[in-house]
Every structure is written in C-alpha cells, then in structure tokens.
Amino acid sequence: VQLQASGGGLVQAGGSLRLSCAASGGTFVASRIAWFRQAPGKEREFVAGMKMTGGTTRYTDSVKGRFAISRDNAKNMVYLQMNSLKTEDTAVYYCAADLRLGAVIRTNTNEYNFWGQGTKVTVSS
C-alpha cells in the first residue's frame, strides 16, 4: 500500500490550499483515510478523517468549519480543502490509511497502518 500526499505550499493567512492523497496498492473500500499534521517541535495530531464507504467524516475542533475532507473512490483519492488558513495551521501534513475492518475513524497515530510522505504547508502572517 502506498500513499502519496501533495498540494502543500506557502500561503498567506486567510488563504486556501487543497491537499491530495493518492492511494494505491490495496483495497480501500472498507478503510478510513485521515489527515494528520505535525508542526515543528510538536507531536503529530489528527486533523480530519473519512470513511471511504459512506463518507462519514470526523474533524479536530480547531479546523471545523474551515477544512473539508472529501474523496473520489473511483480514483482512490482523498482531498483536504483548507480554507481560512491560520499561521497555526503551519505543519507537515500526512495522509494515513487504516485498512482494518471497522467503522470508527480513529484519531491516534498508532491506529493507522500506512502513511504517506508528508507535504509541507506554511501559512504566513
């Protein structure tokens, strides 16, 4: 299983970016795909997650109303639309897959089997 994250960059506060996660090499229909982020000197934290079947989503409180996770099952793609970006959103963003059977979108990093390489998002003031 491979995950490829892309779409990061430099943006001013208040701006938008869309991150993409391309999944390959496995069966993702029953999986959960999530975005995590890690800011310098901080632990990796859950941002948003989605069930590939059904489309249930989950967000951390700090991004609710600003970020939106979506999917294209036909392409095995997951997106993270990030609007109204803040300087505190600056981090390396990772997509991750939990391929186990189950319904819960988990927020702990050790619940995810596979990780992409990360894409850096820098929000300037």
PDB file of C-alpha atoms in Angstrom:
ATOM      1  CA  VAL A   1       0.000   0.000   0.000  1.00  0.00           C
ATOM      2  CA  GLN A   2       1.303   3.406  -0.936  1.00  0.00           C
ATOM      3  CA  LEU A   3       0.028   6.840  -0.086  1.00  0.00           C
ATOM      4  CA  GLN A   4       1.225   9.944  -1.857  1.00  0.00           C
ATOM      5  CA  ALA A   5       0.406  13.342  -0.398  1.00  0.00           C
ATOM      6  CA  SER A   6       0.718  16.527  -2.410  1.00  0.00           C
ATOM      7  CA  GLY A   7      -0.545  20.069  -2.650  1.00  0.00           C
ATOM      8  CA  GLY A   8       1.309  21.801   0.146  1.00  0.00           C
ATOM      9  CA  GLY A   9       2.913  25.185  -0.236  1.00  0.00           C
ATOM     10  CA  LEU A  10       3.212  28.700   1.084  1.00  0.00           C
ATOM     11  CA  VAL A  11       0.040  30.718   1.552  1.00  0.00           C
ATOM     12  CA  GLN A  12      -0.919  33.865   3.385  1.00  0.00           C
ATOM     13  CA  ALA A  13      -3.186  33.747   6.378  1.00  0.00           C
ATOM     14  CA  GLY A  14      -6.791  33.677   5.248  1.00  0.00           C
ATOM     15  CA  GLY A  15      -5.907  31.839   2.073  1.00  0.00           C
ATOM     16  CA  SER A  16      -6.732  28.347   0.875  1.00  0.00           C
ATOM     17  CA  LEU A  17      -4.960  25.190  -0.186  1.00  0.00           C
ATOM     18  CA  ARG A  18      -6.147  21.780  -1.286  1.00  0.00           C
ATOM     19  CA  LEU A  19      -4.135  18.751  -0.342  1.00  0.00           C
ATOM     20  CA  SER A  20      -4.431  15.496  -2.242  1.00  0.00           C
ATOM     21  CA  CYS A  21      -3.710  11.944  -1.148  1.00  0.00           C
ATOM     22  CA  ALA A  22      -3.371   9.260  -3.789  1.00  0.00           C
ATOM     23  CA  ALA A  23      -3.760   5.705  -2.504  1.00  0.00           C
ATOM     24  CA  SER A  24      -2.594   2.641  -4.386  1.00  0.00           C
ATOM     25  CA  GLY A  25      -1.647  -0.978  -3.952  1.00  0.00           C
ATOM     26  CA  GLY A  26      -4.535  -2.055  -1.810  1.00  0.00           C
ATOM     27  CA  THR A  27      -8.257  -2.235  -1.331  1.00  0.00           C
ATOM     28  CA  PHE A  28      -9.520   0.932   0.244  1.00  0.00           C
ATOM     29  CA  VAL A  29     -13.268   0.487   0.056  1.00  0.00           C
ATOM     30  CA  ALA A  30     -13.576  -0.514   3.720  1.00  0.00           C
ATOM     31  CA  SER A  31     -10.884   1.776   5.002  1.00  0.00           C
ATOM     32  CA  ARG A  32     -10.583   5.071   6.735  1.00  0.00           C
ATOM     33  CA  ILE A  33      -8.252   7.694   5.338  1.00  0.00           C
ATOM     34  CA  ALA A  34      -7.134  10.524   7.562  1.00  0.00           C
ATOM     35  CA  TRP A  35      -5.011  13.609   7.520  1.00  0.00           C
ATOM     36  CA  PHE A  36      -2.600  14.306  10.332  1.00  0.00           C
ATOM     37  CA  ARG A  37      -0.194  17.180  10.777  1.00  0.00           C
ATOM     38  CA  GLN A  38       2.985  17.795  12.662  1.00  0.00           C
ATOM     39  CA  ALA A  39       4.216  21.262  13.477  1.00  0.00           C
ATOM     40  CA  PRO A  40       7.865  21.869  14.424  1.00  0.00           C
ATOM     41  CA  GLY A  41       8.520  20.691  17.951  1.00  0.00           C
ATOM     42  CA  LYS A  42       5.062  19.213  18.353  1.00  0.00           C
ATOM     43  CA  GLU A  43       3.536  15.779  18.197  1.00  0.00           C
ATOM     44  CA  ARG A  44       1.689  14.568  15.144  1.00  0.00           C
ATOM     45  CA  GLU A  45      -2.007  15.291  15.520  1.00  0.00           C
ATOM     46  CA  PHE A  46      -5.209  14.192  13.848  1.00  0.00           C
ATOM     47  CA  VAL A  47      -6.812  16.761  11.556  1.00  0.00           C
ATOM     48  CA  ALA A  48      -9.606  15.044   9.640  1.00  0.00           C
ATOM     49  CA  GLY A  49     -10.670  11.594   8.590  1.00  0.00           C
ATOM     50  CA  MET A  50     -13.164   9.939   6.311  1.00  0.00           C
ATOM     51  CA  LYS A  51     -14.672   6.528   5.763  1.00  0.00           C
ATOM     52  CA  MET A  52     -14.216   5.588   2.130  1.00  0.00           C
ATOM     53  CA  THR A  53     -17.584   3.845   2.159  1.00  0.00           C
ATOM     54  CA  GLY A  54     -20.426   6.041   3.269  1.00  0.00           C
ATOM     55  CA  GLY A  55     -18.363   9.190   3.566  1.00  0.00           C
ATOM     56  CA  THR A  56     -18.615   9.711   7.318  1.00  0.00           C
ATOM     57  CA  THR A  57     -16.187  12.393   8.403  1.00  0.00           C
ATOM     58  CA  ARG A  58     -14.505  13.492  11.591  1.00  0.00           C
ATOM     59  CA  TYR A  59     -12.566  16.667  12.323  1.00  0.00           C
ATOM     60  CA  THR A  60     -10.488  18.018  15.110  1.00  0.00           C
ATOM     61  CA  ASP A  61     -12.152  21.028  16.717  1.00  0.00           C
ATOM     62  CA  SER A  62      -9.587  23.556  15.558  1.00  0.00           C
ATOM     63  CA  VAL A  63     -10.367  23.012  11.860  1.00  0.00           C
ATOM     64  CA  LYS A  64     -14.123  22.541  11.955  1.00  0.00           C
ATOM     65  CA  GLY A  65     -15.816  24.937   9.583  1.00  0.00           C
ATOM     66  CA  ARG A  66     -12.551  25.700   7.794  1.00  0.00           C
ATOM     67  CA  PHE A  67     -11.329  22.355   6.448  1.00  0.00           C
ATOM     68  CA  ALA A  68     -13.264  19.804   4.446  1.00  0.00           C
ATOM     69  CA  ILE A  69     -12.210  16.262   3.652  1.00  0.00           C
ATOM     70  CA  SER A  70     -13.580  14.578   0.562  1.00  0.00           C
ATOM     71  CA  ARG A  71     -12.959  11.511  -1.562  1.00  0.00           C
ATOM     72  CA  ASP A  72     -13.075  10.145  -5.068  1.00  0.00           C
ATOM     73  CA  ASN A  73     -13.442   6.416  -4.657  1.00  0.00           C
ATOM     74  CA  ALA A  74     -13.027   5.731  -8.356  1.00  0.00           C
ATOM     75  CA  LYS A  75      -9.581   7.294  -8.247  1.00  0.00           C
ATOM     76  CA  ASN A  76      -8.661   6.238  -4.696  1.00  0.00           C
ATOM     77  CA  MET A  77      -8.097   9.881  -3.894  1.00  0.00           C
ATOM     78  CA  VAL A  78      -8.762  11.812  -0.709  1.00  0.00           C
ATOM     79  CA  TYR A  79      -8.620  15.580  -0.533  1.00  0.00           C
ATOM     80  CA  LEU A  80      -8.331  18.117   2.232  1.00  0.00           C
ATOM     81  CA  GLN A  81      -9.672  21.523   1.311  1.00  0.00           C
ATOM     82  CA  MET A  82      -8.236  24.050   3.728  1.00  0.00           C
ATOM     83  CA  ASN A  83      -9.831  27.486   3.869  1.00  0.00           C
ATOM     84  CA  SER A  84      -9.307  30.480   6.139  1.00  0.00           C
ATOM     85  CA  LEU A  85      -5.843  29.240   6.920  1.00  0.00           C
ATOM     86  CA  LYS A  86      -4.137  30.464  10.067  1.00  0.00           C
ATOM     87  CA  THR A  87      -0.470  30.639  10.955  1.00  0.00           C
ATOM     88  CA  GLU A  88      -1.062  27.874  13.481  1.00  0.00           C
ATOM     89  CA  ASP A  89      -2.013  25.557  10.618  1.00  0.00           C
ATOM     90  CA  THR A  90       1.624  25.561   9.533  1.00  0.00           C
ATOM     91  CA  ALA A  91       2.847  21.971   9.624  1.00  0.00           C
ATOM     92  CA  VAL A  92       3.777  18.980   7.562  1.00  0.00           C
ATOM     93  CA  TYR A  93       0.558  17.237   6.606  1.00  0.00           C
ATOM     94  CA  TYR A  94       0.399  13.471   6.248  1.00  0.00           C
ATOM     95  CA  CYS A  95      -2.292  11.208   4.917  1.00  0.00           C
ATOM     96  CA  ALA A  96      -2.719   7.836   6.541  1.00  0.00           C
ATOM     97  CA  ALA A  97      -4.823   4.737   5.989  1.00  0.00           C
ATOM     98  CA  ASP A  98      -6.487   2.402   8.441  1.00  0.00           C
ATOM     99  CA  LEU A  99      -7.333  -0.690   6.403  1.00  0.00           C
ATOM    100  CA  ARG A 100      -8.790  -2.775   9.218  1.00  0.00           C
ATOM    101  CA  LEU A 101     -12.431  -3.677   9.204  1.00  0.00           C
ATOM    102  CA  GLY A 102     -14.378  -1.312  11.376  1.00  0.00           C
ATOM    103  CA  ALA A 103     -16.485   1.790  11.462  1.00  0.00           C
ATOM    104  CA  VAL A 104     -14.630   4.178  13.710  1.00  0.00           C
ATOM    105  CA  ILE A 105     -12.476   6.967  12.353  1.00  0.00           C
ATOM    106  CA  ARG A 106      -9.635   6.872  14.820  1.00  0.00           C
ATOM    107  CA  THR A 107      -7.541   9.835  15.855  1.00  0.00           C
ATOM    108  CA  ASN A 108      -4.476   8.129  17.281  1.00  0.00           C
ATOM    109  CA  THR A 109      -1.452   7.818  15.019  1.00  0.00           C
ATOM    110  CA  ASN A 110      -0.760   4.240  16.081  1.00  0.00           C
ATOM    111  CA  GLU A 111      -4.147   3.147  14.740  1.00  0.00           C
ATOM    112  CA  TYR A 112      -3.045   3.800  11.161  1.00  0.00           C
ATOM    113  CA  ASN A 113      -1.187   1.161   9.200  1.00  0.00           C
ATOM    114  CA  PHE A 114       0.127   3.156   6.296  1.00  0.00           C
ATOM    115  CA  TRP A 115       1.459   6.667   5.886  1.00  0.00           C
ATOM    116  CA  GLY A 116       2.316   8.983   3.051  1.00  0.00           C
ATOM    117  CA  GLN A 117       5.485  11.007   2.951  1.00  0.00           C
ATOM    118  CA  GLY A 118       4.010  14.345   4.035  1.00  0.00           C
ATOM    119  CA  THR A 119       3.523  17.666   2.331  1.00  0.00           C
ATOM    120  CA  LYS A 120       4.541  20.936   3.933  1.00  0.00           C
ATOM    121  CA  VAL A 121       2.065  23.731   4.492  1.00  0.00           C
ATOM    122  CA  THR A 122       3.358  27.128   5.543  1.00  0.00           C
ATOM    123  CA  VAL A 123       0.923  29.889   6.413  1.00  0.00           C
ATOM    124  CA  SER A 124       2.468  33.343   6.657  1.00  0.00           C
ATOM    125  CA  SER A 125       1.020  36.265   8.568  1.00  0.00           C
TER     126      SER A 125
END
